[in-house]
Structure formats: C-alpha cells, structure tokens
XYZ file of C-alpha atoms in Angstrom:
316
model
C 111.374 111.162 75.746
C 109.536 108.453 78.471
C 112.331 107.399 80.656
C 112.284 103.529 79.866
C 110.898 102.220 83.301
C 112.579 98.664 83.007
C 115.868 100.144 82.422
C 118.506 97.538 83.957
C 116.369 94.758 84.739
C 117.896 92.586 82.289
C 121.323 93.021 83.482
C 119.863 92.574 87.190
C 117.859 89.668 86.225
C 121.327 88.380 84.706
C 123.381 89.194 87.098
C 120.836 87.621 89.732
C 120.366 84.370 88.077
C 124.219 83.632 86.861
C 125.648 84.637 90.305
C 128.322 86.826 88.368
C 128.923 89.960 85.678
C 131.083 87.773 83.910
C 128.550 84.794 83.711
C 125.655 87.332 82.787
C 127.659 89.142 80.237
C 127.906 85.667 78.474
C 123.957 85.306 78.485
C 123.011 88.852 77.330
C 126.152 88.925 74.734
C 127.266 92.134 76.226
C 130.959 92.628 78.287
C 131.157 92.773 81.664
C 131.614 96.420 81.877
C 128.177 96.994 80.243
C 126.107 94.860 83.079
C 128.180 96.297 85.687
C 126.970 100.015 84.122
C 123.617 98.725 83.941
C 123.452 97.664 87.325
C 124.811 100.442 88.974
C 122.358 102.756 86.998
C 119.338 101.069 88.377
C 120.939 100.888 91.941
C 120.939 104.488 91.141
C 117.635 104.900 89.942
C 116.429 102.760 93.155
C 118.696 104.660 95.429
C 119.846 101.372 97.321
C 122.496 98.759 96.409
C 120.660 95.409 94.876
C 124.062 93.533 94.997
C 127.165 92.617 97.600
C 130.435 92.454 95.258
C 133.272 91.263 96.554
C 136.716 89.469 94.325
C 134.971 85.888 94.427
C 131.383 86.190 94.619
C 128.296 88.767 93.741
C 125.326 88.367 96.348
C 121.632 89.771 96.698
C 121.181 92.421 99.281
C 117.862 92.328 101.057
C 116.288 94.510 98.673
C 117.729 93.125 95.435
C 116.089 89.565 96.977
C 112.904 91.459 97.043
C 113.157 93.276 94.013
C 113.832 89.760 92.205
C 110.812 87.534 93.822
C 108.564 90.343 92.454
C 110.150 91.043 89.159
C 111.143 87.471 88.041
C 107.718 85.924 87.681
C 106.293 89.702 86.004
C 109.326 88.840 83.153
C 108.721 85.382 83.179
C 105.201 86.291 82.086
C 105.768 88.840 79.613
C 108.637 86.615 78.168
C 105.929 83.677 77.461
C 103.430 85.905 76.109
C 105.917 87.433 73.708
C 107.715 83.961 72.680
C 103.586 82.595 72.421
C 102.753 85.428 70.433
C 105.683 85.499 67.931
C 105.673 81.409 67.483
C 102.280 81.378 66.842
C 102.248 77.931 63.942
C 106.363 78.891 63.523
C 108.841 76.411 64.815
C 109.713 76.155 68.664
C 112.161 78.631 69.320
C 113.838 80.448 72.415
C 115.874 79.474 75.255
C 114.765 76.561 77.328
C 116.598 76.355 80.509
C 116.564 73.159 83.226
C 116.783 72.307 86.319
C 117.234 68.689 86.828
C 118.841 66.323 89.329
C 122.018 63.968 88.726
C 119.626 61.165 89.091
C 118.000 61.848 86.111
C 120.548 62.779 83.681
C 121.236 59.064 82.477
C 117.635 57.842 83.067
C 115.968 60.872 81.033
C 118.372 63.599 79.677
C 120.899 62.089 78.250
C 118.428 60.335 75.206
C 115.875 63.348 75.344
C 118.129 66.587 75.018
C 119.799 65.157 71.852
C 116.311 64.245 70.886
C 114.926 67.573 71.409
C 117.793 68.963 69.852
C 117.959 67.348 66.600
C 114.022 67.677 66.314
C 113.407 71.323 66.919
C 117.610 72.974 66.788
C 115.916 76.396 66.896
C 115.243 75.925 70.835
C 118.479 76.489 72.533
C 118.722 74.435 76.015
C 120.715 74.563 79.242
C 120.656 71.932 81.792
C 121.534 72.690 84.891
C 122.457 69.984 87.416
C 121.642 70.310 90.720
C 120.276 67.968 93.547
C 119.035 70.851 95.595
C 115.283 72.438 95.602
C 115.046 74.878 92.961
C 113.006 78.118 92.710
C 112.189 77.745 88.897
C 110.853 81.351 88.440
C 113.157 83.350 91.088
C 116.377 81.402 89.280
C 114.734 81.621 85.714
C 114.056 78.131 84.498
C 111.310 77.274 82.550
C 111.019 73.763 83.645
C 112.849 71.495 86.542
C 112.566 67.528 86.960
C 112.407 66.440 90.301
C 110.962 63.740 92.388
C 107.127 63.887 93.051
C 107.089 64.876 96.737
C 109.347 67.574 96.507
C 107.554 69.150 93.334
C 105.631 72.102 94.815
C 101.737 71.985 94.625
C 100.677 75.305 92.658
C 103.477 73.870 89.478
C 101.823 71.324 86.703
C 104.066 67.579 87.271
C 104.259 65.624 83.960
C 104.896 61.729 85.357
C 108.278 60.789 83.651
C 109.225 57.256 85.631
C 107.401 54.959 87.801
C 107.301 55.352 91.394
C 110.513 55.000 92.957
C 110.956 51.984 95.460
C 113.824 53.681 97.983
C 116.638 50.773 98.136
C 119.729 50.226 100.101
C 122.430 48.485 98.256
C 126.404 47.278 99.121
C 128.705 45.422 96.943
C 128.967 42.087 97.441
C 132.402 42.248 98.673
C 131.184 44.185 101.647
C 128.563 42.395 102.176
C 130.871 39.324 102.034
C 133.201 40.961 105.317
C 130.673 42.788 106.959
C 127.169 40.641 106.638
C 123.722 41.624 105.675
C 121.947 43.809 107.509
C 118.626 41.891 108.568
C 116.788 44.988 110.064
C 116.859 48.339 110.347
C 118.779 48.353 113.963
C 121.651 46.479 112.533
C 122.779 49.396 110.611
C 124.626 50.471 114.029
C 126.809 47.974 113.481
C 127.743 48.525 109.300
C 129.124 51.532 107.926
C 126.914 53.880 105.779
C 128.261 56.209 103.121
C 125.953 59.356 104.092
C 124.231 62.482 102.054
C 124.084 65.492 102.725
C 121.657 68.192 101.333
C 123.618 71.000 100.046
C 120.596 73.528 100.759
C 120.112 72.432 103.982
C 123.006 71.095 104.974
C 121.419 68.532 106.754
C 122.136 64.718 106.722
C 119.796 62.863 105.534
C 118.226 60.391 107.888
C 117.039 56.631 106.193
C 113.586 56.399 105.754
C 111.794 52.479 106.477
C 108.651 51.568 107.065
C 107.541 48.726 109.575
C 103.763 47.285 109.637
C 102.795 50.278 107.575
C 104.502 53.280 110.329
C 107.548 55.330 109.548
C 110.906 54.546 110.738
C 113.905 56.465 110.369
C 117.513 56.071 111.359
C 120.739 57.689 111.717
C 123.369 55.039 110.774
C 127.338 55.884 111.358
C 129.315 56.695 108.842
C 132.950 58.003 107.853
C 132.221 58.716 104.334
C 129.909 61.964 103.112
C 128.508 63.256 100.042
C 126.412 65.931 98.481
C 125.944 64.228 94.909
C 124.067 60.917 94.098
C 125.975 59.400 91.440
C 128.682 59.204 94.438
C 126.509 57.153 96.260
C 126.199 54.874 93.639
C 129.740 54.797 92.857
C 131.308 54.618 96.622
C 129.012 51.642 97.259
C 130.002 49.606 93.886
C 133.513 50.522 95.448
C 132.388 48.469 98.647
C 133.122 51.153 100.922
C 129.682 50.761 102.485
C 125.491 50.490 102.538
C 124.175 53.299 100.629
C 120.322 54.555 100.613
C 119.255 55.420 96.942
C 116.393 55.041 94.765
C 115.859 51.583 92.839
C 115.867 53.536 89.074
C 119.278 55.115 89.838
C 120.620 51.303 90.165
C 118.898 48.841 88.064
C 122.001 48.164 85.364
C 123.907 47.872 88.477
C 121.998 45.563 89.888
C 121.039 43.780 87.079
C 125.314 43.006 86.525
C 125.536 42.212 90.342
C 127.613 45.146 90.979
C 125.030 45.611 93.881
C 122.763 43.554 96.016
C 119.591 45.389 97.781
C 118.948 44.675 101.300
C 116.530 45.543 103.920
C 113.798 44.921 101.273
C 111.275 44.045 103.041
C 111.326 48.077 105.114
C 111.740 49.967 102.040
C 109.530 52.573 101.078
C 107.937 54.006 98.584
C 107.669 57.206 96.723
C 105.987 59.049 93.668
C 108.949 59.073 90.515
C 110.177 61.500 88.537
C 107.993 64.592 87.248
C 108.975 67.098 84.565
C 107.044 70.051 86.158
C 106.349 74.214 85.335
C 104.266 76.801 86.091
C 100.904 76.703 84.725
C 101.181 79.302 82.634
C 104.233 78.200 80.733
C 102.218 75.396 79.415
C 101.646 77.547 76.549
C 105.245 78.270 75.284
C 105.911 76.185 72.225
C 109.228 75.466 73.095
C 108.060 73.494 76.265
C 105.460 71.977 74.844
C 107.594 70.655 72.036
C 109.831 69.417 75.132
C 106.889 67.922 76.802
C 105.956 65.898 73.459
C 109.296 64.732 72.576
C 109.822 63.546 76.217
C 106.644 62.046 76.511
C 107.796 59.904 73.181
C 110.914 58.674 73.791
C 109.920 57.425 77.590
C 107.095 56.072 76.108
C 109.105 53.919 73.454
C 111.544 53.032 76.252
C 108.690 51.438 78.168
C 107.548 49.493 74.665
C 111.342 48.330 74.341
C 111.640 47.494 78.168
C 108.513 44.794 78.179
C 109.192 43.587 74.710
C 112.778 42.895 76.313
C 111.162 41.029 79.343
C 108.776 39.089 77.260
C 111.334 37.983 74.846
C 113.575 36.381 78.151
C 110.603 34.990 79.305
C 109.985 33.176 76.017
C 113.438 31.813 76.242
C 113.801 30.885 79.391
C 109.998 28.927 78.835
C-alpha cells in the first residue's frame, strides 16, 4: 500500500488553528487522544517536534510555523476546489468561518448571519471576534471584515459601509466638568480612555489632520483597553474623550449619549470591507455570503434615506 503522504495534516492543521487538542478534537469530531496520536505520528514522520505543549497552552515550534504558512494555503486550495466541484448547481454548503472585528458585529453581523443562516442552513458559520490583524489563510478563515486600510492588497475587499469619519466623543457630563477640547493640544489637559492593540501591544496614538497634514498625539490617560465596544461604553460612562469611528456611535449620538468634538481635525478613512483571497471567490458558500450581505446592506441604505426623507417632510 502508498503510505498516505498527508497523513496528520488535518489534526496539525487543527491543532494549529484552534490553539488546543481539546479545541481541535471538537472541529474534526474525533477525542483528544486521536489528534494528539495524529500529531505525534507526523512529528514522527518529520523527525522534529511541530508543537510546544505545556498544561495551559499548545504553541508552534519554528518548524511547525513553517510547515503551516506552506501547507495552509495548499489545503485551502484543494478544500475550494473540492467544495466548487461537489456544489456545482447544489445548495451552498460547508463551513464558513470569520474573522471580523467588534465594530462590526452590531453594524453588519448581527442582521446578516441570521440572514445567511435561515437562507442557505446547509452552510455552517463561525464568527470569530477579534480586533487584531488576521492571517485569513495561515488561521483558516475563508473571509475576514476589516477596515479598508488594513485589508491587505493581494485579498479581493467587498465595500460594506461608507467611509468612516474617525470621531472623538465624551458624555456630556464630562464635558460639562471638564470643557471641550477646542484643539488638538488641549487634550493634555482632559483625560483620554486609551487602546491598545493586542498584536502589537502598542497604544494607539490619535490621528488629526490640520490644513490637509497629519497630526498625531499622545493624550494622558488612566484608563486602557484592548476592545472597542469599551471605548464606547467607558465614554457614555463619562470617564473620558474617547477616539472611535463615527459608524460605531451614531445611535449614541443620535440619543445624546455622546457629543463629538474636535470636528473640524478629524480624519478620514476607507469603511468596512468584507474581503478573501481571490481564489475563494468561487466557493458557493461565500458567494452566497457575499449576495446575501450585499442585500440586506443594500436595503438598510433604502430604509436609512427613506427614514431621512420622511423627517424632512415633517419637519417642512
């Protein structure tokens, strides 16, 4: 008999992905003890370890990082071709897994998942939210939504918002004690509720713009967070200014929970983009995604002007 030559790469691909036995166990349907033998038999195979164990976390080793940036977009392929081939005029089917960041859960996924689902339930999806850069093929997602300039250039963006007009926003009852900021400078003097990038680690500097140059500052701050929708929240809480984009706040706004300031230094930035690799353009089950997205944002726009005209009417 042919020794099968990709022997194990499912459980390493798994095990890779998941961060965990356990949690790759749970996607193949196998027990724990069956990816561990898996793995162990390709490490022997290989002759090198591909993972670190330890009690509370499973790690790449330099060659199982390797081994995955070569294999992952190789399955990714032969995975597409396979799902392309077998759906051929059949129903979407298949696993569609998602990057996405917290910002756009309650602008985009929350109505389109349950969309998607009901329309085509023979596509299971996972959403996975995460405000850090993604590698969509070395991590195994099909598809990611993030903002336009941090899409990378070789992946297909579908536009899913308008562009995003960067915003800094208090409650009013800060505002009220501590004043408006009238310029950029004056941030010295207020406290800002900070983010940091949990890739990076890094703390994000504001970005302005004066007489069409780049600004940025470092305002002080005693509060810090990795997660957006804290922003959002800590602010309405009035413990400080926090820099977000306009989309994330506009209910807020619009109930004057929040009041945007520094307007006129505010820049701005491409929106949100559903984007892939080229070549999963032709899986069914994201192109069903794509159409059902494209739909429902598309209605949402219809509903959002017929809204506006309708208050202009009445207050004509």
């Amino acid at each position: 008999m042919i020794p099968d030559p990709f022997s194990g790469l499912a459980a390493f691909l798994a095990v890779a992905e998941t961060r965990g036995f356990t949690a790759a166990s749970a996607r193949l349907g196998v027990s724990p003890a069956a990816v561990s033998q898996a793995v162990k038999a390709l490490e022997a195979k290989l002759g090198t370890p591909l993972f670190v164990r330890t009690t509370r976390r499973v790690r790449l080793t330099e060659t199982g990082a390797d081994l995955l940036s070569r294999v992952a977009p190789a399955v990714a392929d032969i995975a597409g071709a396979i799902e392309t081939a077998g759906a051929m005029g059949d129903e979407p089917s298949g696993f569609l897994r998602l990057t996405v960041p917290r910002m756009a859960v309650p602008l985009i996924i929350d109505r389109v998942v349950p969309a998607f689902r009901h329309a085509h339930p023979g596509v299971t999806v996972e959403v996975a939210v995460e405000d850090a850069t993604v590698d969509l093929l070395g991590r195994g997602f099909d598809a990611g939504i993030r903002i336009g300039e941090y899409v990378e250039r070789d992946m297909v963006g579908v536009r899913l918002s308008r562009d995003i007009v960067w915003s800094v926003v208090a409650a009013p009852s800060y505002l009220a004690t501590h004043g408006r900021p009238a310029t950029p400078e004056d941030l010295t003097r207020h406290e800002a509720i900070r983010y940091r990038f949990p890739a990076s680690g890094a703390l994000y500097r504001w970005e302005f713009e004066r007489e069409g140059r780049p600004l940025s500052v470092d305002p002080p701050g005693k509060l810090i967070v990795n997660d957006g929708a804290l922003l959002v929240s800590f602010a309405k809480a009035g413990l400080g200014l926090s820099y977000v984009a306009d989309i994330a706040v506009e209910q807020e706004q619009r109930a004057g929970l929040l009041v945007r300031v520094l307007e006129p230094y505010l820049p701005t930035t491409p929106g949100l983009f559903l984007y892939f690799p080229q070549r999963a353009q032709a899986q069914p089950k994201l192109r069903a995604f794509i159409d059902v997205t494209r739909k429902l944002l598309r209605l949402r726009r219809i509903e959002a002007k017929s809204h506006h005209a309708a208050i202009g009417e009445l207050k004509g």
